[in-house]
XYZ file of C-alpha atoms in Angstrom:
342
model
C 84.427 77.382 203.610
C 81.706 76.910 206.132
C 81.932 74.601 209.112
C 79.757 72.120 207.196
C 82.397 71.727 204.473
C 85.340 69.356 205.041
C 88.804 70.906 204.827
C 89.377 68.617 201.881
C 87.246 66.113 200.008
C 88.155 62.449 200.254
C 88.091 60.256 197.185
C 89.278 56.935 195.895
C 90.400 55.913 192.413
C 90.282 52.458 190.874
C 91.908 51.276 187.647
C 89.439 48.359 187.696
C 92.020 45.609 187.782
C 91.850 42.150 189.312
C 93.649 38.848 189.263
C 92.993 36.291 186.544
C 90.816 36.525 183.458
C 87.375 36.875 185.059
C 86.688 40.486 184.095
C 83.042 40.220 185.083
C 84.167 39.506 188.633
C 86.732 42.306 188.459
C 84.027 44.755 187.395
C 81.633 43.535 190.107
C 84.333 43.975 192.751
C 85.078 47.492 191.529
C 81.382 48.359 191.666
C 81.299 47.050 195.230
C 84.108 49.436 196.154
C 81.869 52.325 195.060
C 79.038 51.036 197.225
C 81.329 50.640 200.242
C 82.891 54.053 199.717
C 79.441 55.623 199.419
C 78.433 54.075 202.752
C 81.699 55.167 204.400
C 81.157 58.807 203.417
C 83.816 59.173 200.712
C 83.084 62.318 198.745
C 84.258 61.100 195.340
C 84.876 57.869 193.455
C 86.982 57.874 190.290
C 87.859 55.412 187.528
C 90.750 55.467 185.073
C 90.255 54.716 181.380
C 92.536 52.209 179.627
C 91.814 50.958 176.118
C 94.767 48.564 176.157
C 94.343 45.865 178.768
C 96.559 46.370 181.784
C 97.522 43.565 184.136
C 94.290 42.050 185.415
C 91.944 44.115 183.304
C 91.377 47.813 182.892
C 88.305 49.855 181.971
C 87.749 50.962 178.367
C 84.249 52.465 178.814
C 84.159 54.479 182.046
C 80.812 56.206 181.540
C 78.964 52.922 181.130
C 80.577 51.765 184.357
C 79.725 54.996 186.167
C 76.097 54.834 185.054
C 75.849 51.499 186.843
C 77.640 52.917 189.886
C 75.171 55.808 189.926
C 72.303 53.340 190.267
C 73.961 51.578 193.193
C 74.961 54.657 195.202
C 73.177 57.655 196.670
C 75.626 60.438 197.461
C 79.196 59.798 196.302
C 80.327 61.887 193.343
C 81.402 59.928 190.244
C 84.297 60.864 187.999
C 87.054 59.884 185.592
C 90.723 60.331 186.301
C 91.136 60.354 183.465
C 89.148 60.055 180.231
C 91.654 59.900 177.339
C 90.220 62.886 175.516
C 92.134 62.789 172.187
C 90.568 59.379 171.490
C 86.996 60.612 172.068
C 84.464 62.509 170.033
C 83.946 65.388 172.485
C 80.287 65.939 171.576
C 79.439 62.248 172.031
C 81.431 62.282 175.262
C 79.460 65.292 176.468
C 76.230 63.393 175.790
C 77.419 60.427 177.869
C 78.500 62.730 180.681
C 75.167 64.563 180.638
C 73.203 61.302 180.757
C 75.150 59.956 183.731
C 74.914 63.322 185.461
C 71.142 63.310 185.001
C 70.777 59.724 186.204
C 72.958 60.399 189.272
C 71.246 63.622 190.322
C 74.146 65.885 189.387
C 76.996 63.871 190.889
C 79.415 63.767 187.944
C 82.990 65.050 187.752
C 85.012 64.637 184.549
C 88.786 64.482 184.465
C 90.513 64.470 181.086
C 94.049 63.981 179.882
C 96.081 63.104 176.832
C 97.063 59.522 177.651
C 100.368 58.067 176.515
C 99.882 54.762 174.671
C 101.052 54.602 171.056
C 98.891 51.496 170.596
C 95.740 53.243 171.814
C 96.316 56.209 169.504
C 96.934 53.922 166.540
C 93.795 51.899 167.293
C 91.669 55.054 167.234
C 93.392 56.579 164.199
C 95.007 59.462 166.055
C 98.567 60.790 165.936
C 100.200 60.471 169.343
C 102.622 63.255 168.396
C 99.622 65.623 168.398
C 98.238 64.520 171.774
C 98.594 67.914 173.487
C 97.093 69.781 170.520
C 94.237 67.283 170.289
C 93.563 67.546 174.020
C 93.285 71.331 173.832
C 91.069 71.293 170.731
C 88.708 68.647 172.040
C 88.535 70.103 175.540
C 87.388 73.407 174.064
C 84.565 71.653 172.205
C 83.677 69.531 175.247
C 83.370 72.681 177.340
C 81.043 74.287 174.809
C 78.845 71.201 174.675
C 78.679 70.951 178.486
C 77.853 74.665 178.662
C 74.673 73.997 176.646
C 76.032 75.951 173.686
C 75.366 75.154 170.065
C 78.051 72.853 168.680
C 79.060 71.866 165.141
C 75.902 73.023 163.409
C 73.366 75.783 164.071
C 70.572 74.698 166.339
C 72.282 71.616 167.778
C 72.783 71.305 171.518
C 73.380 68.068 173.379
C 70.562 66.448 175.302
C 69.787 66.029 178.054
C 70.647 69.631 178.768
C 73.745 69.522 180.971
C 73.946 70.920 184.468
C 76.508 73.510 185.469
C 79.969 72.050 184.795
C 81.857 75.282 185.475
C 83.845 73.751 188.329
C 83.538 70.065 187.448
C 86.098 69.673 184.644
C 89.589 68.488 185.627
C 92.849 68.098 183.739
C 95.646 65.673 184.508
C 99.036 67.347 183.977
C 102.691 66.377 184.301
C 104.546 69.708 184.355
C 104.475 73.292 185.554
C 103.546 74.639 182.097
C 100.780 72.040 181.932
C 99.461 73.234 185.278
C 99.447 76.856 184.123
C 97.663 75.842 180.923
C 94.969 74.055 182.941
C 94.479 77.150 185.103
C 94.245 79.412 182.050
C 91.405 77.273 180.710
C 89.578 77.148 184.036
C 90.128 73.432 184.636
C 90.690 71.947 188.062
C 94.080 70.295 188.501
C 94.675 66.546 188.797
C 98.092 65.379 189.977
C 99.152 61.777 189.475
C 100.223 59.411 192.268
C 103.840 59.446 190.975
C 106.107 61.790 189.026
C 107.802 59.697 186.369
C 111.286 60.462 185.080
C 112.420 62.237 188.253
C 114.758 61.040 191.012
C 113.384 63.492 193.588
C 110.348 62.546 195.713
C 107.049 62.963 193.897
C 105.693 65.647 196.236
C 108.903 67.653 195.891
C 108.513 67.548 192.110
C 104.774 68.288 192.072
C 104.542 71.092 194.624
C 105.940 73.661 192.146
C 103.354 72.464 189.624
C 100.585 73.072 192.144
C 102.025 76.487 192.977
C 102.204 77.358 189.271
C 98.540 76.398 188.914
C 97.515 78.565 191.857
C 99.636 81.505 190.648
C 98.004 81.322 187.209
C 94.447 80.984 188.503
C 92.368 84.093 187.733
C 88.776 82.867 188.100
C 86.436 84.134 190.828
C 85.704 80.628 192.101
C 88.013 78.675 194.348
C 90.764 76.762 192.515
C 90.647 73.017 193.102
C 93.551 70.584 193.191
C 92.975 66.834 193.227
C 95.937 64.979 194.688
C 96.107 61.289 193.804
C 98.155 59.196 196.218
C 98.840 55.501 196.733
C 97.471 54.863 200.247
C 97.144 51.338 201.618
C 96.540 50.964 205.371
C 96.519 47.601 207.110
C 96.970 46.320 210.655
C 100.749 46.788 210.343
C 103.460 47.513 207.803
C 104.318 43.854 207.238
C 100.722 42.949 206.403
C 100.444 45.870 204.008
C 103.688 44.920 202.291
C 102.474 41.354 201.802
C 99.439 42.720 199.941
C 101.159 45.303 197.744
C 104.914 44.710 197.583
C 105.167 42.268 194.681
C 102.663 44.158 192.524
C 104.403 47.493 193.038
C 107.797 45.951 192.308
C 106.583 44.385 189.060
C 104.962 47.661 188.007
C 108.169 49.575 188.700
C 110.185 47.128 186.582
C 107.693 47.584 183.716
C 108.026 51.345 184.013
C 111.787 50.948 183.948
C 111.556 49.194 180.576
C 109.961 52.350 179.183
C 112.511 54.650 180.803
C 110.211 56.163 183.446
C 112.186 54.576 186.312
C 115.786 53.325 186.550
C 116.320 49.631 185.899
C 116.960 47.084 188.631
C 114.906 48.755 191.368
C 114.488 47.026 194.722
C 111.052 46.647 196.309
C 111.781 49.514 198.712
C 112.915 51.791 195.910
C 109.868 50.820 193.842
C 107.602 51.823 196.713
C 109.463 55.132 197.015
C 109.168 55.806 193.302
C 105.415 55.305 193.513
C 105.329 57.658 196.527
C 103.611 54.930 198.547
C 101.895 55.412 201.909
C 101.383 52.006 203.512
C 101.323 50.317 206.895
C 99.425 51.052 210.097
C 97.020 54.016 209.830
C 99.109 55.976 212.342
C 102.215 55.548 210.181
C 100.340 56.677 207.082
C 98.854 59.674 208.878
C 102.281 60.783 210.070
C 103.716 60.426 206.566
C 100.840 62.319 204.939
C 101.334 65.178 207.378
C 104.761 65.616 205.756
C 103.343 65.453 202.216
C 104.289 68.701 200.447
C 101.307 69.023 198.097
C 98.523 67.994 200.454
C 98.354 71.401 202.232
C 97.237 73.073 198.992
C 94.994 70.232 197.781
C 91.220 70.456 197.965
C 90.761 66.751 197.185
C 92.775 63.768 198.403
C 92.203 60.887 195.973
C 93.485 57.603 197.358
C 94.252 54.580 195.234
C 95.799 51.115 195.500
C 97.095 50.896 191.933
C 99.571 49.580 190.815
C 98.884 47.032 193.552
C 95.898 44.717 193.158
C 95.071 43.710 196.725
C 92.559 40.991 197.498
C 89.011 42.321 197.451
C 88.493 41.917 201.208
C 91.786 43.687 201.879
C 90.780 46.529 199.554
C 87.492 46.994 201.386
C 89.289 46.954 204.738
C 91.751 49.545 203.438
C 88.884 51.836 202.390
C 87.395 51.448 205.871
C 90.687 52.397 207.534
C 91.160 55.389 205.243
C 87.664 56.707 206.017
C 87.624 55.951 209.745
C 91.236 56.506 210.841
C 93.591 58.065 208.296
C 91.464 60.847 206.780
C 89.796 61.935 210.060
C 93.230 62.279 211.645
C 94.081 64.733 208.858
C 90.967 66.831 209.484
C 88.433 65.246 207.158
C 84.870 64.498 208.183
C 82.326 62.574 206.124
C 79.721 64.719 204.454
C 76.280 64.569 206.042
C 74.484 65.510 202.827
C 75.384 64.936 199.162
C 77.724 67.594 197.744
C 75.784 68.262 194.577
C 77.326 71.686 194.002
C 80.837 70.296 193.727
C 82.023 72.817 196.292
């Protein structure tokens, strides 16, 4: 890396959730986060796709949302973490991606995964038992379409002609074999904010996955690892807890109903299970310096989910991440748009 390139890229991820039933307001607030992050120098902004409404909303059509974000921003890269690929037509998806990439001046990243919701799979006529097979099949076709190759019938290529997506496709994985599979296909690696079904700390569970990815990587370009983490700075720990504690606790209890977490978790244990970094920026910085996966990550992707902080508090948290937490870890805002994805 040159001196002009940050040691890692800084991103934020939103699940586009709010309080109440006013989804138009929820979407406007989420768009505003992209504008604020763009102004603060964040390198990437990501959205998660949910077809079944989560608490306070959720985003079913991420590429429509990102097209709007592209028009309101100038430099921040725009991506999905993740698009639920088995429920998509990969050629149509490639067309949407190419359009947003063209509109944004080449700022698109696409993260894909298999999802997990039986309801979503049933609604789209897909067999959830085949989710891994479907992900692999459709990712192969998506890659061909985004490589400007003929797809499905002789003479057909998507339009607009896509840019170079060689290092802009990411896969969300939840195991060491999944990480090796992503590396074998040339995908960048996305690691979730929490490792479900494990008692050990999330970073202790995920570091071997990251190492497996790096060991399996055989491409000439630099391997990229996107590390999603729940980071919520405030003026002090008590203030942060007031904003996030109840939401995280409720989310942990919901996860417990599905078997991902043990039942009857306390608030403190819920925060631990979600591998939460919260409190004063100095406290968060110290904790992130002990994070086991961050030293091998190329991208730190911060998020507030499963908490849904007030909009003003969310903006303030983004400001503290960009001005205090990330710089203390060695990050500097980019001075020019990173259109090469490097």
